[in-house]
């Protein structure tokens, strides 16, 4: 095994002084252009920050961070289990719940470049210009689970969630539902934008014409936000005389909130209102009625991401990998009373 590139070599590759290279990598008193130049050079020659290199020389464990917006979401819990299993005992895994502040995620990525960890698996709800820049500049290996432009040159596992919405609309139409509403998540998130587009395409394909009053945006991807949004949806439908017979919810938590709201209002699921989710989390099968949902293969995406990271550790210079995962519809009792 050859020697690890040094900070002196980074400085030489970037054409800057040793002091400038140090400041750029630690984020101290360096211009954005200097940071970009130095971190690009570090990435190109395979430089590892001092804390990481020291850990590897001492035979210590690698430290990998899994960063998500909400670690309480069961979708991410499934990913976490698969990542931990795939990485194995030789790699220590920590979890960072970055919340809804994009700058918190950017701060985490920059801290890794300064030696706080050896690698990152991230599943961001929002990909802002600042996050894209931080991902492009970081000197540690990164795998993104989610939609990402390929020009960043980062390992990526993704699923087309707009297709998932199309699957549930196809299913609802096949069982005779025509007046279909939707509860989406925040539109400034990747899932919200993709699933809104998927619903629009599906209703066009089936020549459906849902009114604007039947298209609701929840404030978050949570059960409580689902209850609030569904209560508004059902109230509007009654006031407007809409014969609402199905609701597409863009994740399982919102869907469970919608079932809860329907029952509070005396609506029978699925006899009067069919309700669908997306993610096929463990609670989808356990809820009453069991939830029809689309699996986005959370565990498989986590496992693939962890495998990509291990392969990146083994060969830092290999070309960026991108792999897609297929969504699958799972039909249960929230849409068909006799479903098992």
Coordinates of C-alpha atoms in Angstrom, one line a residue, residues 6-296:
X6 CA 0.0 14.8 2.5
X7 CA -1.1 18.4 3.0
X8 CA 2.1 19.5 1.3
X9 CA 1.1 17.6 -1.8
X10 CA -2.4 19.1 -1.7
X11 CA -0.9 22.6 -1.6
X12 CA 1.4 21.7 -4.5
X13 CA -1.5 20.2 -6.6
X14 CA -3.6 23.3 -6.0
X15 CA -0.7 25.7 -6.6
X16 CA -1.1 27.5 -3.3
X17 CA 1.0 27.8 -0.1
X18 CA 0.8 25.3 2.7
X19 CA -0.9 27.8 5.0
X20 CA -3.5 28.6 2.3
X21 CA -4.2 24.9 1.8
X22 CA -4.6 24.4 5.5
X23 CA -7.0 27.4 5.8
X24 CA -9.1 26.2 2.9
X25 CA -9.5 22.7 4.3
X26 CA -10.5 23.8 7.7
X27 CA -12.7 26.7 6.5
X28 CA -10.7 29.4 8.3
X29 CA -10.2 32.8 6.5
X30 CA -10.2 31.4 3.0
X31 CA -12.1 32.7 0.0
X32 CA -14.8 30.5 -1.7
X33 CA -12.5 30.3 -4.8
X34 CA -9.6 29.1 -2.7
X35 CA -11.7 26.5 -0.9
X36 CA -13.0 25.2 -4.2
X37 CA -9.5 25.0 -5.7
X38 CA -7.9 23.3 -2.7
X39 CA -10.7 20.8 -2.0
X40 CA -10.8 19.8 -5.6
X41 CA -7.0 19.2 -5.5
X42 CA -7.4 17.2 -2.3
X43 CA -10.2 15.1 -3.8
X44 CA -8.2 14.5 -7.0
X45 CA -5.1 13.1 -5.2
X46 CA -7.0 11.2 -2.6
X47 CA -6.0 13.2 0.4
X48 CA -7.6 12.4 3.8
X49 CA -7.9 14.9 6.6
X50 CA -5.4 14.4 9.4
X51 CA -7.9 12.9 11.9
X52 CA -9.0 10.3 9.4
X53 CA -5.4 9.5 8.2
X54 CA -4.3 9.1 11.9
X55 CA -7.2 6.8 12.6
X56 CA -6.3 4.6 9.7
X57 CA -2.6 4.5 10.5
X58 CA -3.4 3.4 14.0
X59 CA -5.6 0.6 12.7
X60 CA -8.8 2.2 14.1
X61 CA -12.3 1.9 12.8
X62 CA -13.5 4.1 10.1
X63 CA -16.3 6.5 11.2
X64 CA -19.3 6.9 8.8
X65 CA -22.2 9.3 9.4
X66 CA -25.7 8.6 8.1
X67 CA -27.5 12.0 7.8
X68 CA -31.3 12.4 7.4
X69 CA -33.8 15.1 8.1
X70 CA -35.9 13.1 10.6
X71 CA -34.5 9.9 12.2
X72 CA -38.0 9.2 13.6
X73 CA -39.4 8.5 10.2
X74 CA -39.7 4.7 9.8
X75 CA -38.5 4.9 6.2
X76 CA -35.1 6.1 7.5
X77 CA -35.0 3.5 10.2
X78 CA -35.3 0.8 7.6
X79 CA -32.4 2.4 5.7
X80 CA -30.3 2.6 8.9
X81 CA -30.7 -1.0 9.8
X82 CA -29.6 -2.1 6.3
X83 CA -26.6 0.3 6.3
X84 CA -25.4 -0.9 9.6
X85 CA -25.6 -4.5 8.6
X86 CA -23.8 -3.9 5.3
X87 CA -21.0 -1.8 6.7
X88 CA -20.2 -4.5 9.3
X89 CA -18.2 -4.3 12.5
X90 CA -15.1 -2.7 11.0
X91 CA -16.9 0.6 10.4
X92 CA -18.6 2.6 13.1
X93 CA -21.8 4.3 12.1
X94 CA -23.3 7.4 13.7
X95 CA -26.6 9.1 12.9
X96 CA -27.2 12.8 12.4
X97 CA -30.7 14.2 12.3
X98 CA -30.2 17.4 10.4
X99 CA -33.8 18.7 10.8
X100 CA -35.3 21.0 8.3
X101 CA -32.3 23.5 8.2
X102 CA -30.3 23.0 5.0
X103 CA -27.4 24.9 6.6
X104 CA -27.2 22.3 9.3
X105 CA -26.5 19.6 6.7
X106 CA -23.9 21.9 5.0
X107 CA -22.2 22.4 8.4
X108 CA -22.0 18.6 8.9
X109 CA -20.4 18.0 5.5
X110 CA -17.8 20.7 6.1
X111 CA -17.0 19.2 9.5
X112 CA -16.3 15.9 7.9
X113 CA -13.9 17.5 5.5
X114 CA -12.1 18.9 8.6
X115 CA -11.6 15.4 10.0
X116 CA -14.8 14.7 11.9
X117 CA -15.4 11.5 10.0
X118 CA -14.3 9.2 7.1
X119 CA -17.5 9.0 5.0
X120 CA -21.1 10.1 4.7
X121 CA -24.3 8.6 3.5
X122 CA -27.0 11.2 3.2
X123 CA -30.7 11.2 2.2
X124 CA -31.7 14.9 2.0
X125 CA -35.2 16.1 1.5
X126 CA -34.0 19.3 -0.1
X127 CA -31.0 19.8 -2.4
X128 CA -30.1 23.5 -2.2
X129 CA -27.3 25.2 -4.1
X130 CA -25.3 25.5 -0.9
X131 CA -25.7 21.7 -0.3
X132 CA -24.7 20.9 -3.9
X133 CA -21.6 23.0 -3.4
X134 CA -20.7 21.4 -0.1
X135 CA -21.1 17.9 -1.6
X136 CA -19.0 18.9 -4.6
X137 CA -16.2 20.2 -2.4
X138 CA -16.0 17.7 0.4
X139 CA -12.8 15.5 0.5
X140 CA -14.5 12.5 2.2
X141 CA -16.4 9.9 0.3
X142 CA -20.2 10.6 0.0
X143 CA -23.1 8.5 -1.2
X144 CA -26.5 10.2 -1.7
X145 CA -29.7 8.3 -1.4
X146 CA -32.2 10.3 -3.4
X147 CA -32.6 12.4 -6.5
X148 CA -29.3 14.0 -7.5
X149 CA -28.0 15.6 -10.6
X150 CA -25.3 13.3 -12.1
X151 CA -23.0 16.3 -12.8
X152 CA -21.9 16.3 -9.2
X153 CA -19.8 13.2 -9.7
X154 CA -21.1 11.6 -6.5
X155 CA -22.2 8.0 -5.8
X156 CA -26.0 7.9 -5.9
X157 CA -28.8 5.5 -5.2
X158 CA -32.3 6.7 -6.2
X159 CA -35.8 5.6 -7.0
X160 CA -38.4 7.5 -9.2
X161 CA -41.1 8.3 -6.7
X162 CA -43.2 9.9 -9.3
X163 CA -43.7 6.4 -10.7
X164 CA -44.9 5.3 -7.3
X165 CA -47.7 7.8 -7.4
X166 CA -48.7 6.6 -10.8
X167 CA -48.9 3.1 -9.5
X168 CA -51.4 3.9 -6.8
X169 CA -53.5 6.0 -9.1
X170 CA -53.5 3.1 -11.6
X171 CA -54.7 0.8 -8.8
X172 CA -57.4 3.1 -7.6
X173 CA -58.8 3.5 -11.1
X174 CA -58.7 -0.3 -11.6
X175 CA -60.9 -0.8 -8.6
X176 CA -63.4 1.8 -9.8
X177 CA -62.3 5.0 -8.0
X178 CA -62.5 8.1 -10.1
X179 CA -62.8 11.1 -7.8
X180 CA -59.3 11.0 -6.4
X181 CA -57.8 13.6 -4.1
X182 CA -54.2 13.9 -3.1
X183 CA -52.3 15.0 0.0
X184 CA -48.7 16.0 -1.0
X185 CA -45.8 17.0 1.2
X186 CA -44.0 20.3 1.1
X187 CA -43.4 21.4 -2.5
X188 CA -39.9 22.7 -1.8
X189 CA -38.7 19.1 -1.1
X190 CA -37.5 16.6 -3.6
X191 CA -40.2 14.0 -2.8
X192 CA -42.9 16.7 -2.8
X193 CA -41.9 18.0 -6.2
X194 CA -41.6 14.5 -7.7
X195 CA -44.8 13.2 -6.3
X196 CA -46.8 16.2 -7.4
X197 CA -45.5 15.7 -10.9
X198 CA -46.4 12.0 -10.7
X199 CA -49.9 12.7 -9.6
X200 CA -50.4 15.2 -12.4
X201 CA -49.2 12.8 -15.0
X202 CA -51.4 9.9 -13.7
X203 CA -54.6 11.9 -13.7
X204 CA -53.9 13.1 -17.2
X205 CA -53.3 9.5 -18.3
X206 CA -56.6 8.4 -16.9
X207 CA -58.5 11.5 -18.0
X208 CA -59.4 12.4 -14.4
X209 CA -60.2 16.0 -13.4
X210 CA -59.7 16.5 -9.7
X211 CA -60.7 19.9 -8.5
X212 CA -58.1 22.2 -6.9
X213 CA -60.0 21.8 -3.6
X214 CA -59.1 18.1 -3.6
X215 CA -55.4 18.7 -3.9
X216 CA -53.9 19.5 -0.5
X217 CA -50.3 20.2 0.6
X218 CA -49.4 19.0 4.1
X219 CA -47.0 21.0 6.1
X220 CA -44.7 18.0 6.8
X221 CA -44.4 14.3 6.1
X222 CA -45.8 13.3 9.5
X223 CA -48.9 11.7 11.0
X224 CA -50.0 15.0 12.6
X225 CA -49.6 16.9 9.4
X226 CA -51.6 14.2 7.6
X227 CA -54.5 14.5 10.1
X228 CA -54.6 18.2 9.6
X229 CA -54.4 18.1 5.8
X230 CA -56.9 15.2 5.5
X231 CA -59.4 17.0 7.8
X232 CA -59.2 20.0 5.5
X233 CA -59.6 17.8 2.4
X234 CA -62.6 15.9 3.7
X235 CA -64.3 19.1 4.9
X236 CA -63.8 20.8 1.6
X237 CA -65.1 17.8 -0.3
X238 CA -68.3 17.9 1.8
X239 CA -68.8 21.6 1.5
X240 CA -68.2 21.5 -2.3
X241 CA -70.4 18.5 -2.8
X242 CA -67.5 16.5 -4.2
X243 CA -68.0 12.7 -4.3
X244 CA -64.5 12.0 -3.1
X245 CA -63.9 8.3 -3.1
X246 CA -60.0 8.0 -2.8
X247 CA -57.0 9.8 -1.4
X248 CA -53.4 9.4 -2.6
X249 CA -51.0 10.3 0.3
X250 CA -47.4 10.8 -0.6
X251 CA -46.0 8.8 2.3
X252 CA -47.3 6.3 4.9
X253 CA -47.3 8.7 7.8
X254 CA -49.5 11.2 6.0
X255 CA -51.7 8.3 5.0
X256 CA -52.1 7.0 8.5
X257 CA -53.0 10.5 9.5
X258 CA -55.6 10.6 6.7
X259 CA -57.2 7.3 7.9
X260 CA -57.3 8.6 11.4
X261 CA -59.1 11.8 10.2
X262 CA -61.5 9.8 8.0
X263 CA -62.6 7.7 11.0
X264 CA -63.0 10.8 13.2
X265 CA -65.4 12.1 10.6
X266 CA -67.3 8.8 10.4
X267 CA -66.0 7.9 6.9
X268 CA -65.5 4.2 6.3
X269 CA -62.1 3.1 4.9
X270 CA -62.1 1.6 2.3
X271 CA -65.8 1.3 1.7
X272 CA -66.3 5.1 1.3
X273 CA -62.8 6.4 1.0
X274 CA -59.8 4.4 -0.3
X275 CA -56.5 5.7 1.1
X276 CA -53.0 4.9 -0.1
X277 CA -49.5 5.6 1.1
X278 CA -45.9 5.5 -0.2
X279 CA -42.8 3.9 1.5
X280 CA -44.4 0.6 2.6
X281 CA -43.0 1.0 6.2
X282 CA -43.5 -1.7 8.8
X283 CA -46.5 0.1 10.3
X284 CA -48.3 0.0 6.9
X285 CA -49.0 -3.7 7.4
X286 CA -49.8 -3.4 11.1
X287 CA -52.3 -0.5 10.9
X288 CA -56.0 -1.0 10.9
X289 CA -57.0 -1.2 8.1
X290 CA -53.7 -2.3 6.7
X291 CA -52.4 0.4 4.3
X292 CA -52.0 -0.1 0.6
X293 CA -48.6 1.4 -0.2
X294 CA -45.8 1.5 -2.7
X295 CA -42.5 0.1 -1.5
X296 CA -39.5 2.4 -2.4

